[in-house]
Amino acid sequence: SYELTQPPSVSVSPGQTATITCSGDKLGNKYACWYQQKPGQSPVLVIFQDTKRPSGVPERFSGSNSGNTATLTISGTQAMDEADYYCQAWDRSTGVFGGGTKLTVL
Amino acid sequence: QVQLQESGPGLVKPSETLSLTCTVSGGFISSYYWSWIRQPPGKGLEWIGYIYYNGSTNYNPSLRSRVTISIDTSKNQFYLKLSSVTAADTAVYYCARDLRCSSTICDDNWFDPWGPGTLVTVSS
């Protein structure tokens, strides 16, 4: 079965750029999306089809996908961005999630 | 805008069947795909399966033998049944709209929006 691998944790200082990666075999040949989940809340879509931002998601969130790695970038990270982030892709009629990355803003 | 709400028993006994309902409001259930996703406490997300408004389904191979998803468009609801549950099925269960792109140039999906989730505990 297809697997997506994320680093368990990423730390960033306020105002700096946070980068969260998601790795999978030939992931660049698929579309990836990203969800933000704050404690006690349901996930919220922040990026779909590699680079697209849903309405209402701040411009500081951006995405890319090439080779075996999809990347979520948060520019000018704010304290409110502290959360778990999950990547997701569709492979052979199955939805697949990465294990999640805890973003700490300190 | 579309909102989803899960409902059902919060406690299920081992070997019994977990049954949940997702009610869609603020929009019609027709013309979309709808998915169930779960998250064990402190762990990551797992896609369970989807249903199209016409009743066609697709399930995660790891759960296929135990899962049934159905839909009632007249009630704007869809349902999850998971049989022969064990403690490993304890999780927060989410329903979500499953937006898909299926063509010669795309084969992907994303979930938006999600319901608030409901915790189901499997215990005697």
mmCIF file of C-alpha atoms in Angstrom, chain B:
data_model
loop_
_atom_site.group_PDB
_atom_site.id
_atom_site.type_symbol
_atom_site.label_atom_id
_atom_site.label_comp_id
_atom_site.label_asym_id
_atom_site.label_seq_id
_atom_site.Cartn_x
_atom_site.Cartn_y
_atom_site.Cartn_z
ATOM 1 C CA GLN B 1 -22.256 27.019 3.497
ATOM 2 C CA VAL B 2 -22.343 23.241 3.820
ATOM 3 C CA GLN B 3 -22.095 21.901 7.355
ATOM 4 C CA LEU B 4 -21.843 18.306 8.522
ATOM 5 C CA GLN B 5 -22.734 16.747 11.869
ATOM 6 C CA GLU B 6 -21.961 13.215 13.040
ATOM 7 C CA SER B 7 -24.256 11.410 15.465
ATOM 8 C CA GLY B 8 -24.503 7.982 17.039
ATOM 9 C CA PRO B 9 -23.629 5.955 20.139
ATOM 10 C CA GLY B 10 -20.438 6.940 21.902
ATOM 11 C CA LEU B 11 -19.909 3.467 23.342
ATOM 12 C CA VAL B 12 -20.005 0.166 21.468
ATOM 13 C CA LYS B 13 -19.269 -3.306 22.832
ATOM 14 C CA PRO B 14 -16.554 -5.480 21.282
ATOM 15 C CA SER B 15 -17.776 -7.701 18.417
ATOM 16 C CA GLU B 16 -20.826 -5.482 17.858
ATOM 17 C CA THR B 17 -21.537 -3.076 15.001
ATOM 18 C CA LEU B 18 -20.692 0.617 15.135
ATOM 19 C CA SER B 19 -23.358 2.765 13.463
ATOM 20 C CA LEU B 20 -23.048 6.486 12.758
ATOM 21 C CA THR B 21 -25.088 9.073 10.867
ATOM 22 C CA CYS B 22 -23.796 12.194 9.120
ATOM 23 C CA THR B 23 -26.359 14.939 8.519
ATOM 24 C CA VAL B 24 -25.589 17.478 5.802
ATOM 25 C CA SER B 25 -27.080 20.968 6.108
ATOM 26 C CA GLY B 26 -26.747 24.170 4.132
ATOM 27 C CA GLY B 27 -26.645 22.326 0.822
ATOM 28 C CA PHE B 28 -27.824 19.279 -1.033
ATOM 29 C CA ILE B 29 -26.183 15.911 -0.679
ATOM 30 C CA SER B 30 -26.686 15.230 -4.373
ATOM 31 C CA SER B 31 -23.891 15.581 -6.917
ATOM 32 C CA TYR B 32 -21.114 15.075 -4.398
ATOM 33 C CA TYR B 33 -19.037 12.311 -2.867
ATOM 34 C CA TRP B 34 -19.064 11.902 0.917
ATOM 35 C CA SER B 35 -16.432 10.217 3.068
ATOM 36 C CA TRP B 36 -15.871 8.827 6.530
ATOM 37 C CA ILE B 37 -12.466 9.304 8.167
ATOM 38 C CA ARG B 38 -11.320 8.290 11.639
ATOM 39 C CA GLN B 39 -8.592 9.271 14.082
ATOM 40 C CA PRO B 40 -7.614 7.094 17.069
ATOM 41 C CA PRO B 41 -6.834 9.143 20.175
ATOM 42 C CA GLY B 42 -3.447 10.814 19.824
ATOM 43 C CA LYS B 43 -2.863 9.308 16.379
ATOM 44 C CA GLY B 44 -3.205 10.196 12.703
ATOM 45 C CA LEU B 45 -6.040 10.153 10.193
ATOM 46 C CA GLU B 46 -7.350 7.093 8.337
ATOM 47 C CA TRP B 47 -9.722 7.230 5.380
ATOM 48 C CA ILE B 48 -12.534 4.666 5.754
ATOM 49 C CA GLY B 49 -14.464 5.042 2.511
ATOM 50 C CA TYR B 50 -16.739 7.170 0.369
ATOM 51 C CA ILE B 51 -20.192 7.091 -1.137
ATOM 52 C CA TYR B 52 -21.497 8.961 -4.162
ATOM 53 C CA TYR B 53 -25.003 10.401 -4.079
ATOM 54 C CA ASN B 54 -26.120 7.668 -6.493
ATOM 55 C CA GLY B 55 -25.094 5.015 -3.973
ATOM 56 C CA SER B 56 -21.798 3.831 -5.451
ATOM 57 C CA THR B 57 -19.145 3.180 -2.823
ATOM 58 C CA ASN B 58 -15.410 2.660 -2.404
ATOM 59 C CA TYR B 59 -13.745 1.440 0.771
ATOM 60 C CA ASN B 60 -10.269 1.355 2.251
ATOM 61 C CA PRO B 61 -8.963 -2.167 1.537
ATOM 62 C CA SER B 62 -7.857 -2.509 5.158
ATOM 63 C CA LEU B 63 -11.479 -2.155 6.348
ATOM 64 C CA ARG B 64 -13.451 -3.332 3.322
ATOM 65 C CA SER B 65 -14.625 -6.615 4.856
ATOM 66 C CA ARG B 66 -16.269 -4.814 7.799
ATOM 67 C CA VAL B 67 -17.507 -1.492 6.371
ATOM 68 C CA THR B 68 -20.789 -0.470 4.812
ATOM 69 C CA ILE B 69 -21.562 3.124 3.826
ATOM 70 C CA SER B 70 -25.052 4.037 2.674
ATOM 71 C CA ILE B 71 -26.972 7.203 1.831
ATOM 72 C CA ASP B 72 -30.491 8.638 2.045
ATOM 73 C CA THR B 73 -30.712 11.665 -0.222
ATOM 74 C CA SER B 74 -34.262 12.445 0.924
ATOM 75 C CA LYS B 75 -32.944 13.009 4.447
ATOM 76 C CA ASN B 76 -29.651 14.588 3.383
ATOM 77 C CA GLN B 77 -27.878 11.921 5.431
ATOM 78 C CA PHE B 78 -25.282 9.240 4.907
ATOM 79 C CA TYR B 79 -24.302 6.431 7.225
ATOM 80 C CA LEU B 80 -21.421 4.283 8.428
ATOM 81 C CA LYS B 81 -21.602 0.746 9.713
ATOM 82 C CA LEU B 82 -18.474 -1.007 10.965
ATOM 83 C CA SER B 83 -18.966 -4.577 12.100
ATOM 84 C CA SER B 84 -17.074 -6.814 14.521
ATOM 85 C CA VAL B 85 -15.438 -3.897 16.291
ATOM 86 C CA THR B 86 -12.499 -4.205 18.661
ATOM 87 C CA ALA B 87 -10.662 -1.751 20.895
ATOM 88 C CA ALA B 88 -8.544 -0.819 17.864
ATOM 89 C CA ASP B 89 -11.644 0.805 16.349
ATOM 90 C CA THR B 90 -11.832 3.336 19.180
ATOM 91 C CA ALA B 91 -11.466 6.695 17.472
ATOM 92 C CA VAL B 92 -12.974 10.039 16.638
ATOM 93 C CA TYR B 93 -15.035 9.471 13.513
ATOM 94 C CA TYR B 94 -15.402 12.328 11.045
ATOM 95 C CA CYS B 95 -17.626 12.737 8.042
ATOM 96 C CA ALA B 96 -16.535 15.053 5.249
ATOM 97 C CA ARG B 97 -17.480 16.176 1.781
ATOM 98 C CA ASP B 98 -15.154 14.443 -0.657
ATOM 99 C CA LEU B 99 -14.320 16.715 -3.581
ATOM 100 C CA ARG B 100 -12.889 14.812 -6.537
ATOM 101 C CA CYS B 101 -11.212 15.560 -9.799
ATOM 102 C CA SER B 102 -11.487 12.614 -12.180
ATOM 103 C CA SER B 103 -10.487 13.099 -15.789
ATOM 104 C CA THR B 104 -7.687 12.402 -18.204
ATOM 105 C CA ILE B 105 -5.552 15.005 -16.451
ATOM 106 C CA CYS B 106 -6.406 14.461 -12.803
ATOM 107 C CA ASP B 107 -7.295 11.721 -10.362
ATOM 108 C CA ASP B 108 -7.274 13.207 -6.901
ATOM 109 C CA ASN B 109 -9.487 14.342 -4.086
ATOM 110 C CA TRP B 110 -9.645 16.540 -1.030
ATOM 111 C CA PHE B 111 -11.956 16.698 1.991
ATOM 112 C CA ASP B 112 -13.793 19.940 2.688
ATOM 113 C CA PRO B 113 -15.570 20.645 4.940
ATOM 114 C CA TRP B 114 -15.386 18.203 7.849
ATOM 115 C CA GLY B 115 -17.851 17.598 10.629
ATOM 116 C CA PRO B 116 -16.778 18.231 14.241
ATOM 117 C CA GLY B 117 -16.283 14.511 14.813
ATOM 118 C CA THR B 118 -17.702 12.070 17.318
ATOM 119 C CA LEU B 119 -15.717 9.874 19.686
ATOM 120 C CA VAL B 120 -16.652 6.210 19.607
ATOM 121 C CA THR B 121 -15.183 4.009 22.318
ATOM 122 C CA VAL B 122 -15.200 0.237 21.984
ATOM 123 C CA SER B 123 -15.373 -1.297 25.433
ATOM 124 C CA SER B 124 -17.406 -3.831 27.376
#
